[in-house]
CSV table of C-alpha atoms in Angstrom, one decimal:
chain,number,residue,atom,x,y,z
A,1,MET,CA,18.2,-48.0,-74.8
A,2,SER,CA,14.3,-48.0,-74.5
A,3,PRO,CA,12.4,-49.4,-77.4
A,4,ARG,CA,11.1,-46.6,-80.0
A,5,GLY,CA,7.9,-45.0,-78.7
A,6,GLN,CA,8.2,-46.2,-75.2
A,7,THR,CA,8.6,-43.9,-72.1
A,8,ARG,CA,11.3,-45.0,-69.8
A,9,ILE,CA,9.9,-45.2,-66.1
A,10,ASP,CA,12.1,-45.3,-63.0
A,11,ALA,CA,11.5,-47.4,-59.7
A,12,ASN,CA,9.5,-44.3,-58.4
A,13,GLY,CA,7.1,-43.8,-61.4
A,14,ARG,CA,8.9,-41.0,-62.8
A,15,THR,CA,9.7,-40.7,-66.5
A,16,ALA,CA,13.4,-40.2,-67.6
A,17,ALA,CA,12.6,-36.5,-68.4
A,18,SER,CA,10.9,-35.8,-65.2
A,19,THR,CA,13.9,-37.4,-63.5
A,20,ALA,CA,16.3,-35.1,-65.3
A,21,ASP,CA,14.2,-32.1,-64.5
A,22,ALA,CA,14.2,-32.8,-60.9
A,23,PRO,CA,17.4,-31.0,-59.8
A,24,ALA,CA,16.2,-27.7,-61.5
A,25,ARG,CA,12.8,-28.0,-59.7
A,26,SER,CA,14.6,-28.8,-56.3
A,27,SER,CA,16.7,-25.9,-56.8
A,28,ARG,CA,13.8,-23.5,-57.6
A,29,ARG,CA,11.8,-24.9,-54.7
A,30,ASP,CA,15.0,-24.2,-52.5
A,31,GLU,CA,15.3,-20.5,-53.8
A,32,LEU,CA,11.5,-19.9,-53.1
A,33,LEU,CA,11.6,-21.4,-49.6
A,34,ALA,CA,14.6,-19.2,-49.1
A,35,THR,CA,12.6,-16.2,-50.1
A,36,ALA,CA,9.5,-17.1,-48.3
A,37,GLY,CA,11.7,-17.7,-45.1
A,38,GLN,CA,13.2,-14.1,-45.2
A,39,MET,CA,9.7,-12.6,-45.8
A,40,PHE,CA,8.1,-14.6,-42.8
A,41,ALA,CA,10.9,-13.8,-40.5
A,42,GLU,CA,10.7,-10.0,-41.5
A,43,GLN,CA,7.2,-9.4,-42.0
A,44,GLY,CA,5.5,-12.2,-40.1
A,45,LEU,CA,3.4,-15.1,-41.4
A,46,ARG,CA,0.2,-13.4,-41.4
A,47,SER,CA,1.2,-10.3,-43.1
A,48,THR,CA,2.9,-12.1,-45.9
A,49,THR,CA,0.7,-13.4,-48.8
A,50,VAL,CA,1.3,-16.0,-51.6
A,51,ARG,CA,1.3,-13.2,-53.8
A,52,ASP,CA,3.8,-11.1,-51.8
A,53,ILE,CA,6.2,-14.4,-52.3
A,54,ALA,CA,5.6,-14.9,-55.8
A,55,ASP,CA,6.2,-11.2,-56.4
A,56,ALA,CA,9.4,-11.2,-54.7
A,57,ALA,CA,10.4,-14.2,-56.5
A,58,GLY,CA,9.6,-12.6,-59.8
A,59,ILE,CA,6.8,-15.5,-60.8
A,60,LEU,CA,3.0,-15.5,-60.9
A,61,SER,CA,1.2,-16.6,-57.8
A,62,GLY,CA,-0.4,-19.7,-59.8
A,63,SER,CA,3.4,-20.8,-60.5
A,64,LEU,CA,4.2,-20.9,-56.8
A,65,TYR,CA,1.4,-23.7,-56.3
A,66,HIS,CA,3.2,-25.9,-58.8
A,67,HIS,CA,5.7,-26.3,-55.7
A,68,PHE,CA,3.7,-25.6,-52.5
A,69,ASP,CA,0.0,-25.9,-51.8
A,70,SER,CA,-0.1,-23.1,-49.3
A,71,LYS,CA,2.2,-20.8,-47.4
A,72,GLU,CA,1.5,-23.0,-44.4
A,73,SER,CA,3.4,-25.8,-46.4
A,74,MET,CA,6.2,-23.6,-46.9
A,75,VAL,CA,6.4,-22.8,-43.3
A,76,ASP,CA,6.0,-26.5,-42.2
A,77,GLU,CA,9.0,-27.4,-44.6
A,78,ILE,CA,11.2,-24.6,-43.2
A,79,LEU,CA,10.5,-25.5,-39.5
A,80,ARG,CA,10.6,-29.2,-40.0
A,81,GLY,CA,14.1,-29.0,-41.6
A,82,PHE,CA,15.6,-26.5,-39.0
A,83,LEU,CA,14.0,-28.5,-36.0
A,84,ASP,CA,15.0,-31.8,-37.3
A,85,ASP,CA,18.7,-30.7,-37.8
A,86,LEU,CA,18.9,-28.9,-34.3
A,87,PHE,CA,17.3,-31.7,-32.3
A,88,ALA,CA,19.5,-34.2,-34.0
A,89,ARG,CA,22.5,-32.2,-32.5
A,90,TYR,CA,20.8,-31.9,-29.3
A,91,ARG,CA,20.3,-35.6,-29.0
A,92,GLU,CA,23.9,-36.4,-30.0
A,93,ILE,CA,25.2,-33.9,-27.6
A,94,ALA,CA,23.0,-35.2,-24.6
A,95,ALA,CA,24.0,-38.7,-25.3
A,96,SER,CA,27.6,-38.2,-24.8
A,97,SER,CA,29.6,-39.2,-21.8
A,98,LYS,CA,30.8,-35.6,-21.2
A,99,SER,CA,30.4,-33.8,-17.9
A,100,ALA,CA,27.2,-31.7,-17.4
A,101,THR,CA,29.2,-28.6,-17.8
A,102,GLU,CA,30.6,-29.6,-21.1
A,103,THR,CA,27.2,-31.0,-22.2
A,104,LEU,CA,25.5,-27.6,-21.4
A,105,ARG,CA,28.2,-25.9,-23.3
A,106,GLY,CA,27.7,-28.0,-26.3
A,107,LEU,CA,24.0,-27.4,-26.2
A,108,VAL,CA,24.5,-23.5,-26.0
A,109,ILE,CA,26.9,-23.6,-28.8
A,110,ALA,CA,24.5,-25.8,-31.1
A,111,SER,CA,21.9,-23.2,-30.3
A,112,PHE,CA,24.0,-20.3,-31.2
A,113,GLU,CA,25.2,-22.0,-34.4
A,114,SER,CA,21.7,-22.7,-35.5
A,115,ILE,CA,21.0,-18.9,-34.9
A,116,ASP,CA,24.0,-18.2,-37.3
A,117,ALA,CA,23.0,-20.8,-39.9
A,118,GLU,CA,19.2,-20.8,-39.7
A,119,ARG,CA,18.5,-17.0,-38.6
A,120,ASN,CA,15.0,-16.8,-40.6
A,121,ALA,CA,14.0,-20.3,-39.5
A,122,VAL,CA,14.8,-19.3,-35.8
A,123,ALA,CA,12.9,-16.0,-36.1
A,124,ILE,CA,9.7,-17.7,-37.6
A,125,TYR,CA,10.0,-20.3,-34.6
A,126,GLN,CA,10.1,-17.7,-32.1
A,127,ASP,CA,7.4,-15.7,-33.5
A,128,GLU,CA,4.9,-18.1,-34.8
A,129,ALA,CA,5.5,-21.4,-32.8
A,130,LYS,CA,2.9,-20.8,-30.2
A,131,ARG,CA,0.2,-20.2,-32.7
A,132,LEU,CA,1.2,-22.7,-35.2
A,133,SER,CA,1.5,-25.5,-32.5
A,134,SER,CA,-2.5,-25.3,-32.1
A,135,GLN,CA,-2.9,-26.7,-35.8
A,136,GLU,CA,-2.7,-30.4,-36.2
A,137,ARG,CA,-0.1,-30.3,-39.0
A,138,PHE,CA,2.2,-28.4,-36.5
A,139,ALA,CA,1.7,-30.7,-33.5
A,140,TYR,CA,5.3,-31.7,-33.6
A,141,ILE,CA,6.3,-28.1,-32.4
A,142,SER,CA,4.7,-28.9,-29.0
A,143,GLU,CA,6.3,-32.2,-28.9
A,144,LEU,CA,9.7,-30.9,-29.3
A,145,ASN,CA,9.1,-28.2,-27.0
A,146,VAL,CA,8.6,-31.0,-24.3
A,147,GLU,CA,11.7,-32.7,-25.4
A,148,PHE,CA,13.6,-29.5,-25.3
A,149,ARG,CA,12.6,-28.8,-21.7
A,150,ARG,CA,13.2,-32.4,-20.4
A,151,LEU,CA,16.7,-32.5,-22.3
A,152,TRP,CA,18.0,-29.2,-21.0
A,153,GLN,CA,16.6,-29.8,-17.4
A,154,SER,CA,18.0,-33.2,-17.2
A,155,VAL,CA,21.4,-31.9,-17.9
A,156,LEU,CA,21.0,-29.1,-15.2
A,157,GLN,CA,19.6,-31.9,-12.7
A,158,ARG,CA,22.7,-33.9,-13.4
A,159,GLY,CA,25.1,-31.2,-12.6
A,160,VAL,CA,23.4,-30.5,-9.5
A,161,GLU,CA,23.2,-34.1,-8.4
A,162,ASN,CA,27.0,-34.9,-9.2
A,163,GLY,CA,28.3,-31.4,-7.6
A,164,GLU,CA,29.1,-29.6,-10.8
A,165,PHE,CA,26.4,-27.1,-10.1
A,166,ARG,CA,25.1,-25.2,-7.0
A,167,ALA,CA,23.0,-27.7,-4.8
A,168,ASP,CA,20.4,-24.7,-4.2
A,169,LEU,CA,20.0,-24.3,-7.9
A,170,ASP,CA,16.6,-23.9,-9.1
A,171,VAL,CA,16.6,-25.9,-12.2
A,172,GLU,CA,13.2,-24.6,-13.7
A,173,LEU,CA,14.4,-21.0,-13.3
A,174,VAL,CA,17.8,-21.4,-14.8
A,175,TYR,CA,16.4,-23.5,-17.7
A,176,ARG,CA,13.6,-20.9,-18.5
A,177,PHE,CA,16.5,-18.1,-18.3
A,178,MET,CA,18.6,-20.1,-20.7
A,179,ARG,CA,16.0,-20.8,-23.1
A,180,ASP,CA,14.9,-17.1,-23.3
A,181,THR,CA,18.1,-15.5,-23.3
A,182,VAL,CA,19.8,-17.9,-25.8
A,183,TRP,CA,16.8,-17.6,-28.4
A,184,VAL,CA,16.4,-13.8,-28.1
A,185,ALA,CA,19.7,-13.5,-29.6
A,186,VAL,CA,18.1,-13.8,-33.1
A,187,ARG,CA,17.1,-10.2,-32.6
A,188,TRP,CA,20.5,-8.9,-32.3
A,189,TYR,CA,22.9,-11.4,-33.6
A,190,ARG,CA,24.2,-10.7,-37.2
A,191,PRO,CA,26.3,-13.1,-39.2
A,192,GLY,CA,29.6,-11.9,-40.3
A,193,GLY,CA,29.7,-9.4,-37.3
A,194,SER,CA,32.6,-8.5,-35.2
A,195,MET,CA,31.9,-11.6,-32.9
A,196,SER,CA,32.0,-15.3,-33.9
A,197,VAL,CA,29.4,-17.7,-32.7
A,198,ASP,CA,31.9,-19.3,-30.5
A,199,SER,CA,32.8,-16.1,-28.9
A,200,ILE,CA,29.4,-15.3,-28.1
A,201,ALA,CA,28.8,-18.8,-26.6
A,202,ASP,CA,31.8,-18.6,-24.5
A,203,GLN,CA,30.9,-15.2,-23.1
A,204,TYR,CA,27.4,-16.2,-22.5
A,205,LEU,CA,28.5,-19.2,-20.8
A,206,SER,CA,30.9,-17.4,-18.6
A,207,VAL,CA,28.0,-15.3,-17.3
A,208,VAL,CA,25.7,-18.3,-16.8
A,209,LEU,CA,28.3,-20.5,-15.2
A,210,ASP,CA,29.5,-17.9,-12.8
A,211,GLY,CA,26.0,-18.0,-11.4
A,212,ILE,CA,25.4,-21.7,-11.2
A,213,LEU,CA,28.8,-23.2,-10.5
A,214,PRO,CA,29.6,-23.9,-6.8
A,215,ARG,CA,31.5,-21.0,-4.8
């Protein structure tokens, strides 16, 4: 026990009381991010104010600033979490020893699963990434877009070179087609609907692979 009258401080400089309160603050923070994420996805970032978020969460605007210094901070946290998880999966899939066809399948499934699990974050990314990437704090978006393109194109190119995909395949064109058609699914896919993520991914891949596999 701490001597009477002394406040116990942990290794991070937090008092015992503040450490005990941390789970509650973290939970509330997650709730606020979920509320903001839904509003950003449905209304757009520029059309959503801090007051809108606070009203939806049932708190005063000033109370929101105890957790986030701006709505951009909220967007940043939403996008970083989503993109960090997604690219960790992409890198793991790309680093495997599977064939180009199976690697491509893995990338597509990972993408559809992210739409299923992080629908709001995907919608925000689709709508806001181009504008946000011009800001210094969101520079990582452009960097990850470059990695995304390089990773997917390398899989397609490997498939062409080893004979899995057609020799006359336009890698750039197919990459752009797959990128756009996969991510636009956030506009129509509804979690819990009649088709599972795996079913959608399989049907999508059957269409794509029918066009790029050797005849």
